[in-house]
PDB file of C-alpha atoms and ligand atoms in Angstrom:
ATOM      1  CA  MET A   1       0.015  -0.075   0.326  1.00 35.00           C
ATOM      2  CA  GLY A   2       2.349   2.167   1.111  1.00 43.00           C
ATOM      3  CA  GLN A   3       4.741   1.575  -1.917  1.00 42.00           C
ATOM      4  CA  CYS A   4       1.982   1.849  -4.172  1.00 35.00           C
ATOM      5  CA  PHE A   5       0.982   5.150  -2.802  1.00 36.00           C
ATOM      6  CA  LYS A   6       4.527   6.449  -3.359  1.00 40.00           C
ATOM      7  CA  ALA A   7       4.682   4.990  -6.876  1.00 39.00           C
ATOM      8  CA  THR A   8       1.579   6.789  -7.617  1.00 34.00           C
ATOM      9  CA  VAL A   9       2.829  10.120  -5.905  1.00 34.00           C
ATOM     10  CA  LEU A  10       5.825   9.629  -8.089  1.00 33.00           C
ATOM     11  CA  LEU A  11       4.276   9.089 -11.514  1.00 32.00           C
ATOM     12  CA  VAL A  12       1.793  11.831 -11.000  1.00 35.00           C
ATOM     13  CA  LEU A  13       4.671  14.044 -10.244  1.00 33.00           C
ATOM     14  CA  ALA A  14       6.487  13.010 -13.199  1.00 38.00           C
ATOM     15  CA  LEU A  15       3.542  13.592 -15.484  1.00 36.00           C
ATOM     16  CA  ALA A  16       3.169  17.169 -13.853  1.00 39.00           C
ATOM     17  CA  VAL A  17       6.914  17.860 -14.500  1.00 37.00           C
ATOM     18  CA  ARG A  18       6.337  16.874 -17.915  1.00 39.00           C
ATOM     19  CA  GLU A  19       3.505  18.623 -18.815  1.00 39.00           C
ATOM     20  CA  SER A  20       4.630  21.779 -17.048  1.00 41.00           C
ATOM     21  CA  SER A  21       8.084  21.724 -18.698  1.00 39.00           C
ATOM     22  CA  GLY A  22       6.029  21.957 -21.819  1.00 38.00           C
ATOM     23  CA  GLN A  23       7.697  22.871 -25.285  1.00 44.00           C
ATOM     24  CA  ARG A  24       6.498  25.284 -27.587  1.00 61.00           C
ATOM     25  CA  ILE A  25       3.087  27.032 -27.919  1.00 88.00           C
ATOM     26  CA  ILE A  26       2.948  25.684 -24.720  1.00 96.00           C
ATOM     27  CA  GLY A  27       2.840  21.521 -24.326  1.00 95.00           C
ATOM     28  CA  GLY A  28       2.951  21.168 -28.412  1.00 96.00           C
ATOM     29  CA  GLN A  29       4.977  20.353 -31.183  1.00 95.00           C
ATOM     30  CA  GLU A  30       6.428  21.823 -34.416  1.00 97.00           C
ATOM     31  CA  VAL A  31       3.917  21.358 -37.368  1.00 98.00           C
ATOM     32  CA  VAL A  32       4.746  19.926 -40.578  1.00 98.00           C
ATOM     33  CA  PRO A  33       6.315  22.763 -42.878  1.00 98.00           C
ATOM     34  CA  TYR A  34       2.997  24.934 -44.245  1.00 98.00           C
ATOM     35  CA  SER A  35       0.598  22.115 -43.389  1.00 98.00           C
ATOM     36  CA  ILE A  36      -1.461  25.022 -41.249  1.00 98.00           C
ATOM     37  CA  LYS A  37      -2.251  26.365 -44.487  1.00 98.00           C
ATOM     38  CA  TYR A  38      -4.515  29.440 -43.615  1.00 98.00           C
ATOM     39  CA  GLN A  39      -2.036  30.665 -40.311  1.00 98.00           C
ATOM     40  CA  ALA A  40      -0.991  34.247 -40.438  1.00 98.00           C
ATOM     41  CA  SER A  41       1.871  36.059 -39.148  1.00 98.00           C
ATOM     42  CA  ILE A  42       1.115  39.533 -38.146  1.00 98.00           C
ATOM     43  CA  GLN A  43       3.939  41.804 -38.285  1.00 98.00           C
ATOM     44  CA  TYR A  44       5.215  45.303 -36.893  1.00 97.00           C
ATOM     45  CA  ASN A  45       8.731  46.138 -38.233  1.00 94.00           C
ATOM     46  CA  ARG A  46       9.202  42.882 -39.722  1.00 95.00           C
ATOM     47  CA  VAL A  47       8.219  41.651 -36.272  1.00 97.00           C
ATOM     48  CA  HIS A  48       5.735  38.882 -35.280  1.00 98.00           C
ATOM     49  CA  TYR A  49       3.696  40.213 -32.704  1.00 98.00           C
ATOM     50  CA  CYS A  50       0.047  38.260 -33.479  1.00 98.00           C
ATOM     51  CA  GLY A  51      -1.355  35.590 -35.275  1.00 98.00           C
ATOM     52  CA  GLY A  52      -3.987  35.276 -37.893  1.00 98.00           C
ATOM     53  CA  THR A  53      -6.295  32.995 -39.803  1.00 98.00           C
ATOM     54  CA  LEU A  54      -7.038  33.506 -43.569  1.00 98.00           C
ATOM     55  CA  ILE A  55     -10.588  33.017 -44.522  1.00 98.00           C
ATOM     56  CA  ARG A  56     -10.466  34.902 -48.131  1.00 98.00           C
ATOM     57  CA  PRO A  57      -7.764  35.422 -50.763  1.00 98.00           C
ATOM     58  CA  GLN A  58      -8.012  38.998 -49.631  1.00 98.00           C
ATOM     59  CA  TRP A  59      -9.132  38.749 -46.128  1.00 98.00           C
ATOM     60  CA  VAL A  60      -7.364  37.614 -42.814  1.00 98.00           C
ATOM     61  CA  VAL A  61      -9.236  37.377 -39.351  1.00 98.00           C
ATOM     62  CA  SER A  62      -7.034  38.418 -36.078  1.00 98.00           C
ATOM     63  CA  ALA A  63      -8.045  39.675 -32.814  1.00 98.00           C
ATOM     64  CA  ALA A  64      -9.162  42.982 -32.094  1.00 98.00           C
ATOM     65  CA  HIS A  65      -6.595  43.750 -29.411  1.00 98.00           C
ATOM     66  CA  CYS A  66      -4.029  42.920 -32.270  1.00 98.00           C
ATOM     67  CA  TRP A  67      -5.071  46.106 -33.801  1.00 98.00           C
ATOM     68  CA  ARG A  68      -2.045  48.769 -35.136  1.00 98.00           C
ATOM     69  CA  PRO A  69      -2.506  51.059 -37.735  1.00 98.00           C
ATOM     70  CA  SER A  70      -3.010  49.198 -41.130  1.00 97.00           C
ATOM     71  CA  SER A  71      -0.204  51.323 -42.616  1.00 97.00           C
ATOM     72  CA  LEU A  72       2.457  49.961 -39.896  1.00 97.00           C
ATOM     73  CA  ILE A  73       1.828  46.058 -40.153  1.00 98.00           C
ATOM     74  CA  GLN A  74       2.252  43.352 -42.822  1.00 98.00           C
ATOM     75  CA  VAL A  75       0.765  40.103 -42.891  1.00 98.00           C
ATOM     76  CA  VAL A  76       3.046  36.967 -44.159  1.00 98.00           C
ATOM     77  CA  LEU A  77       1.548  33.723 -45.148  1.00 98.00           C
ATOM     78  CA  SER A  78       3.365  30.850 -45.853  1.00 98.00           C
ATOM     79  CA  GLU A  79       5.582  31.215 -43.390  1.00 98.00           C
ATOM     80  CA  HIS A  80       7.280  28.821 -40.938  1.00 98.00           C
ATOM     81  CA  SER A  81      10.390  30.153 -39.778  1.00 98.00           C
ATOM     82  CA  LEU A  82      10.572  33.755 -38.511  1.00 98.00           C
ATOM     83  CA  VAL A  83      14.221  34.045 -38.466  1.00 97.00           C
ATOM     84  CA  LEU A  84      15.223  32.175 -42.149  1.00 97.00           C
ATOM     85  CA  GLU A  85      13.807  33.237 -45.661  1.00 96.00           C
ATOM     86  CA  GLU A  86      12.671  30.069 -47.026  1.00 97.00           C
ATOM     87  CA  GLY A  87      11.537  31.606 -50.237  1.00 97.00           C
ATOM     88  CA  PHE A  88       7.760  30.493 -49.979  1.00 98.00           C
ATOM     89  CA  GLU A  89       6.693  33.448 -48.026  1.00 98.00           C
ATOM     90  CA  GLN A  90       4.036  36.206 -49.272  1.00 98.00           C
ATOM     91  CA  ILE A  91       4.245  39.419 -47.720  1.00 98.00           C
ATOM     92  CA  PHE A  92       1.401  41.956 -47.872  1.00 98.00           C
ATOM     93  CA  ASN A  93       0.700  45.621 -46.591  1.00 98.00           C
ATOM     94  CA  VAL A  94      -2.593  46.022 -45.260  1.00 98.00           C
ATOM     95  CA  SER A  95      -5.216  48.476 -46.759  1.00 98.00           C
ATOM     96  CA  LYS A  96      -7.694  48.234 -43.984  1.00 98.00           C
ATOM     97  CA  ALA A  97      -7.586  47.053 -40.275  1.00 98.00           C
ATOM     98  CA  LEU A  98     -11.541  46.850 -39.119  1.00 98.00           C
ATOM     99  CA  VAL A  99     -12.109  46.405 -35.314  1.00 98.00           C
ATOM    100  CA  HIS A 100     -15.512  45.115 -34.295  1.00 98.00           C
ATOM    101  CA  TYR A 101     -17.750  47.805 -33.590  1.00 98.00           C
ATOM    102  CA  ASN A 102     -18.813  46.444 -30.412  1.00 98.00           C
ATOM    103  CA  TYR A 103     -14.787  45.246 -28.743  1.00 98.00           C
ATOM    104  CA  ASN A 104     -14.577  46.297 -25.327  1.00 98.00           C
ATOM    105  CA  TYR A 105     -10.808  46.310 -24.460  1.00 97.00           C
ATOM    106  CA  GLN A 106     -11.385  45.832 -20.873  1.00 97.00           C
ATOM    107  CA  THR A 107     -13.784  42.685 -21.009  1.00 98.00           C
ATOM    108  CA  PHE A 108     -12.227  41.524 -24.318  1.00 98.00           C
ATOM    109  CA  ASN A 109     -15.935  40.864 -25.505  1.00 98.00           C
ATOM    110  CA  ASN A 110     -15.913  41.116 -29.319  1.00 98.00           C
ATOM    111  CA  ASP A 111     -11.922  40.346 -29.819  1.00 98.00           C
ATOM    112  CA  ILE A 112     -12.186  40.430 -33.436  1.00 98.00           C
ATOM    113  CA  MET A 113     -10.867  42.091 -36.264  1.00 98.00           C
ATOM    114  CA  LEU A 114     -10.567  41.859 -40.005  1.00 98.00           C
ATOM    115  CA  LEU A 115      -7.671  42.946 -42.204  1.00 98.00           C
ATOM    116  CA  LYS A 116      -7.967  43.720 -45.905  1.00 98.00           C
ATOM    117  CA  LEU A 117      -4.731  42.477 -47.421  1.00 98.00           C
ATOM    118  CA  ALA A 118      -3.562  45.105 -50.228  1.00 98.00           C
ATOM    119  CA  GLU A 119      -3.642  42.571 -52.832  1.00 98.00           C
ATOM    120  CA  PRO A 120      -5.241  38.860 -52.426  1.00 98.00           C
ATOM    121  CA  ALA A 121      -2.831  35.915 -51.533  1.00 98.00           C
ATOM    122  CA  GLN A 122      -1.937  33.474 -54.063  1.00 98.00           C
ATOM    123  CA  LEU A 123      -3.780  30.389 -53.230  1.00 98.00           C
ATOM    124  CA  ASN A 124      -1.392  27.305 -53.611  1.00 98.00           C
ATOM    125  CA  ALA A 125      -0.458  24.149 -52.118  1.00 98.00           C
ATOM    126  CA  ASN A 126       1.013  26.004 -48.739  1.00 98.00           C
ATOM    127  CA  VAL A 127      -1.888  29.087 -48.732  1.00 98.00           C
ATOM    128  CA  GLN A 128      -5.447  27.771 -48.330  1.00 98.00           C
ATOM    129  CA  PRO A 129      -8.528  29.813 -46.515  1.00 98.00           C
ATOM    130  CA  ALA A 130      -9.707  28.482 -43.643  1.00 98.00           C
ATOM    131  CA  THR A 131     -13.769  27.444 -43.549  1.00 97.00           C
ATOM    132  CA  LEU A 132     -15.993  29.316 -41.184  1.00 97.00           C
ATOM    133  CA  LEU A 133     -19.372  27.873 -40.552  1.00 94.00           C
ATOM    134  CA  GLU A 134     -23.040  29.473 -40.896  1.00 83.00           C
ATOM    135  CA  ASP A 135     -25.235  30.069 -38.297  1.00 76.00           C
ATOM    136  CA  THR A 136     -27.464  26.967 -39.455  1.00 84.00           C
ATOM    137  CA  ASP A 137     -24.595  24.491 -38.615  1.00 90.00           C
ATOM    138  CA  PRO A 138     -25.020  22.157 -35.854  1.00 92.00           C
ATOM    139  CA  PRO A 139     -23.667  23.667 -32.694  1.00 90.00           C
ATOM    140  CA  LEU A 140     -19.727  22.715 -31.796  1.00 91.00           C
ATOM    141  CA  ASN A 141     -19.869  19.219 -29.918  1.00 87.00           C
ATOM    142  CA  SER A 142     -18.010  20.211 -26.566  1.00 81.00           C
ATOM    143  CA  SER A 143     -16.110  16.499 -26.783  1.00 86.00           C
ATOM    144  CA  VAL A 144     -14.534  17.693 -29.647  1.00 91.00           C
ATOM    145  CA  SER A 145     -10.538  18.213 -29.817  1.00 94.00           C
ATOM    146  CA  CYS A 146      -9.471  21.613 -31.471  1.00 98.00           C
ATOM    147  CA  THR A 147      -5.618  22.548 -32.958  1.00 98.00           C
ATOM    148  CA  VAL A 148      -4.610  26.140 -31.994  1.00 98.00           C
ATOM    149  CA  SER A 149      -1.058  26.986 -33.818  1.00 98.00           C
ATOM    150  CA  GLY A 150       1.212  29.975 -33.501  1.00 98.00           C
ATOM    151  CA  TRP A 151       4.606  31.365 -32.667  1.00 98.00           C
ATOM    152  CA  GLY A 152       3.830  32.201 -29.240  1.00 98.00           C
ATOM    153  CA  VAL A 153       6.154  31.842 -26.398  1.00 95.00           C
ATOM    154  CA  THR A 154       7.425  28.378 -25.766  1.00 85.00           C
ATOM    155  CA  ARG A 155       7.588  28.469 -22.137  1.00 89.00           C
ATOM    156  CA  ILE A 156       4.965  29.970 -19.669  1.00 88.00           C
ATOM    157  CA  TYR A 157       7.475  32.636 -18.025  1.00 85.00           C
ATOM    158  CA  SER A 158       9.387  32.857 -21.557  1.00 87.00           C
ATOM    159  CA  SER A 159       9.137  36.241 -23.197  1.00 88.00           C
ATOM    160  CA  TYR A 160      10.827  34.716 -26.445  1.00 94.00           C
ATOM    161  CA  LEU A 161       8.692  33.795 -29.383  1.00 96.00           C
ATOM    162  CA  SER A 162       9.142  30.584 -31.015  1.00 97.00           C
ATOM    163  CA  GLN A 163      11.086  30.363 -34.187  1.00 97.00           C
ATOM    164  CA  VAL A 164       8.808  28.049 -35.870  1.00 98.00           C
ATOM    165  CA  LEU A 165       5.096  27.235 -36.132  1.00 98.00           C
ATOM    166  CA  TYR A 166       3.988  25.200 -33.351  1.00 98.00           C
ATOM    167  CA  ALA A 167       0.930  23.551 -32.669  1.00 98.00           C
ATOM    168  CA  VAL A 168      -1.005  21.963 -29.867  1.00 98.00           C
ATOM    169  CA  VAL A 169      -4.098  19.722 -29.247  1.00 98.00           C
ATOM    170  CA  VAL A 170      -7.086  21.130 -26.656  1.00 98.00           C
ATOM    171  CA  ASN A 171     -10.189  20.165 -25.364  1.00 97.00           C
ATOM    172  CA  VAL A 172     -13.075  22.547 -25.662  1.00 96.00           C
ATOM    173  CA  MET A 173     -13.950  23.393 -21.744  1.00 94.00           C
ATOM    174  CA  PRO A 174     -17.673  23.746 -21.102  1.00 91.00           C
ATOM    175  CA  ASN A 175     -18.320  25.389 -17.576  1.00 90.00           C
ATOM    176  CA  CYS A 176     -15.578  28.090 -18.181  1.00 95.00           C
ATOM    177  CA  ASN A 177     -17.394  30.741 -16.255  1.00 96.00           C
ATOM    178  CA  PHE A 178     -16.738  28.620 -12.968  1.00 96.00           C
ATOM    179  CA  TYR A 179     -13.100  29.093 -13.556  1.00 96.00           C
ATOM    180  CA  TYR A 180     -13.327  32.482 -14.731  1.00 98.00           C
ATOM    181  CA  TYR A 181     -15.933  33.642 -11.786  1.00 95.00           C
ATOM    182  CA  GLY A 182     -18.482  34.939 -14.686  1.00 96.00           C
ATOM    183  CA  LYS A 183     -15.700  37.037 -17.333  1.00 98.00           C
ATOM    184  CA  ILE A 184     -16.692  34.453 -20.031  1.00 98.00           C
ATOM    185  CA  THR A 185     -19.390  35.932 -22.429  1.00 98.00           C
ATOM    186  CA  GLU A 186     -21.435  34.364 -24.895  1.00 96.00           C
ATOM    187  CA  ASN A 187     -18.757  35.362 -27.374  1.00 97.00           C
ATOM    188  CA  MET A 188     -15.998  33.602 -26.187  1.00 98.00           C
ATOM    189  CA  LEU A 189     -15.141  29.670 -25.724  1.00 97.00           C
ATOM    190  CA  CYS A 190     -12.634  27.991 -23.531  1.00 97.00           C
ATOM    191  CA  ALA A 191     -10.191  25.548 -24.424  1.00 98.00           C
ATOM    192  CA  GLY A 192      -7.246  23.893 -22.881  1.00 97.00           C
ATOM    193  CA  SER A 193      -6.120  20.540 -21.186  1.00 95.00           C
ATOM    194  CA  ARG A 194      -7.992  19.315 -17.825  1.00 93.00           C
ATOM    195  CA  PHE A 195      -4.634  18.905 -16.223  1.00 95.00           C
ATOM    196  CA  GLY A 196      -3.135  22.162 -17.867  1.00 95.00           C
ATOM    197  CA  GLY A 197       0.227  22.016 -19.817  1.00 96.00           C
ATOM    198  CA  LYS A 198      -1.643  22.692 -22.756  1.00 97.00           C
ATOM    199  CA  ASP A 199      -2.505  25.937 -24.220  1.00 98.00           C
ATOM    200  CA  SER A 200      -1.814  29.133 -26.545  1.00 98.00           C
ATOM    201  CA  CYS A 201       0.171  32.000 -24.769  1.00 97.00           C
ATOM    202  CA  GLN A 202       1.509  35.370 -25.703  1.00 97.00           C
ATOM    203  CA  GLY A 203       2.229  35.794 -28.977  1.00 98.00           C
ATOM    204  CA  ASP A 204      -0.284  33.094 -30.322  1.00 98.00           C
ATOM    205  CA  SER A 205      -3.077  36.303 -30.277  1.00 98.00           C
ATOM    206  CA  GLY A 206      -5.239  36.196 -33.267  1.00 98.00           C
ATOM    207  CA  GLY A 207      -4.385  32.982 -34.309  1.00 98.00           C
ATOM    208  CA  PRO A 208      -6.698  30.147 -35.285  1.00 98.00           C
ATOM    209  CA  LEU A 209      -8.381  27.810 -32.907  1.00 98.00           C
ATOM    210  CA  ILE A 210      -9.630  25.007 -35.505  1.00 98.00           C
ATOM    211  CA  CYS A 211     -12.271  22.239 -34.230  1.00 97.00           C
ATOM    212  CA  ASP A 212     -13.251  19.601 -37.093  1.00 95.00           C
ATOM    213  CA  GLY A 213     -12.092  21.410 -39.693  1.00 96.00           C
ATOM    214  CA  ASN A 214     -13.410  24.766 -39.305  1.00 97.00           C
ATOM    215  CA  LEU A 215     -12.479  27.947 -37.480  1.00 98.00           C
ATOM    216  CA  GLU A 216     -13.925  28.027 -34.204  1.00 97.00           C
ATOM    217  CA  GLY A 217     -11.954  30.184 -32.145  1.00 98.00           C
ATOM    218  CA  ILE A 218      -9.325  33.310 -32.228  1.00 98.00           C
ATOM    219  CA  VAL A 219      -6.814  33.291 -29.639  1.00 98.00           C
ATOM    220  CA  SER A 220      -7.589  36.046 -27.243  1.00 98.00           C
ATOM    221  CA  TRP A 221      -6.776  35.839 -23.730  1.00 98.00           C
ATOM    222  CA  GLY A 222      -6.190  33.841 -20.427  1.00 98.00           C
ATOM    223  CA  ILE A 223      -4.888  34.070 -16.788  1.00 97.00           C
ATOM    224  CA  GLY A 224      -1.357  32.899 -17.369  1.00 96.00           C
ATOM    225  CA  CYS A 225      -0.856  29.816 -19.844  1.00 97.00           C
ATOM    226  CA  ALA A 226      -1.266  26.290 -19.421  1.00 97.00           C
ATOM    227  CA  ASN A 227      -2.784  26.540 -15.948  1.00 96.00           C
ATOM    228  CA  PRO A 228      -5.455  23.861 -15.657  1.00 95.00           C
ATOM    229  CA  TYR A 229      -7.757  26.254 -13.671  1.00 96.00           C
ATOM    230  CA  PHE A 230      -7.539  28.761 -16.248  1.00 97.00           C
ATOM    231  CA  PRO A 231      -7.948  27.312 -19.900  1.00 97.00           C
ATOM    232  CA  GLY A 232      -7.274  29.376 -22.945  1.00 98.00           C
ATOM    233  CA  VAL A 233     -10.124  31.653 -23.673  1.00 98.00           C
ATOM    234  CA  TYR A 234     -11.188  32.413 -27.446  1.00 98.00           C
ATOM    235  CA  THR A 235     -13.165  34.601 -29.601  1.00 98.00           C
ATOM    236  CA  LYS A 236     -16.099  32.394 -30.447  1.00 97.00           C
ATOM    237  CA  VAL A 237     -16.104  32.892 -34.348  1.00 97.00           C
ATOM    238  CA  ARG A 238     -19.419  31.265 -35.197  1.00 96.00           C
ATOM    239  CA  ASN A 239     -20.975  34.330 -33.675  1.00 96.00           C
ATOM    240  CA  TYR A 240     -19.631  36.650 -36.115  1.00 97.00           C
ATOM    241  CA  THR A 241     -19.802  35.248 -39.564  1.00 97.00           C
ATOM    242  CA  LYS A 242     -22.892  37.427 -40.393  1.00 96.00           C
ATOM    243  CA  TRP A 243     -20.740  40.560 -39.373  1.00 98.00           C
ATOM    244  CA  ILE A 244     -17.584  38.952 -41.437  1.00 98.00           C
ATOM    245  CA  LYS A 245     -19.479  38.478 -44.680  1.00 97.00           C
ATOM    246  CA  TRP A 246     -21.171  41.867 -44.165  1.00 98.00           C
ATOM    247  CA  VAL A 247     -17.822  43.661 -43.383  1.00 98.00           C
ATOM    248  CA  ILE A 248     -16.318  41.726 -46.535  1.00 98.00           C
ATOM    249  CA  GLY A 249     -19.285  42.775 -48.753  1.00 98.00           C
ATOM    250  CA  THR A 250     -19.170  46.349 -48.066  1.00 98.00           C
ATOM    251  CA  ASN A 251     -15.509  46.442 -48.184  1.00 97.00           C
ATOM    252  CA  GLU A 252     -14.419  44.472 -51.366  1.00 87.00           C
TER     253      GLU A 252
HETATM  254  N1  LIG B 301      -3.337  38.089 -25.105  1.00 59.41           N
HETATM  255  C1  LIG B 301      -2.149  37.058 -25.607  1.00 59.41           C
HETATM  256  C2  LIG B 301      -1.647  37.367 -26.929  1.00 59.41           C
HETATM  257  O1  LIG B 301      -1.677  38.603 -27.129  1.00 59.41           O
HETATM  258  C3  LIG B 301      -2.909  35.479 -25.695  1.00 59.41           C
HETATM  259  C4  LIG B 301      -3.142  34.671 -24.795  1.00 59.41           C
HETATM  260  C5  LIG B 301      -3.570  33.493 -24.681  1.00 59.41           C
HETATM  261  N2  LIG B 301      -3.107  32.874 -23.481  1.00 59.41           N
HETATM  262  C6  LIG B 301      -3.799  31.759 -23.090  1.00 59.41           C
HETATM  263  N3  LIG B 301      -4.054  31.265 -21.932  1.00 59.41           N
HETATM  264  N4  LIG B 301      -4.430  30.862 -24.259  1.00 59.41           N
HETATM  265  O2  LIG B 301      -0.802  36.865 -27.351  1.00 59.41           O
END
């Protein structure tokens, strides 16, 4: 009994250490280069600061809190290593950066923004838009697992971005308001791992959370990263499909 208990404690400790010493994004892996074809890097002075998702050849969706004046930012598609010039990069100026009219920077409600690229992206084997759902589509099954990707920090207390694109599989966490004492609005969804250790983190903001092949979330906020009691919070993209289509339609 004593031995068994000790062994269990050791095992739990070993797992906890393995989880919390997590690698990139947090607890994820480097992706096969160019396999996340809708992933965008948003850059300021040629430096990555947020992620984004290509949804139409000329439109990228990101988080409102990633807003900077459109003349100062660029969007890079077909990117893998931020430090190497690999020759596949498509780099765009941004002609419009449109933040949701109801974005609240204190609560992060409606944390969504659309970027219009100066010209349409070249769709190819490395660059393809993500799919959006209609309001008529069946609701997201809470047992589904999702993938979040980005160049965000690789360790919980690090401030160094990842040099290459990472991704991690996370689960949608229902009852998130229990953890975040009522701060989760109808326009947010939470995803993480029950034991912590797997999450998006600083620098992943604006990037895609893909579930069953559809863009369901935008990396938005969280308390710390990869904490079992504070999962990552994502903008619930489904709620904005109408707004997205309206913005694109009126800004073509
Ligand atoms: N706000 C962060 C950013 O600007 C993203 C934080 C995500 N946090 C989390 N625990 N998933 O990059």
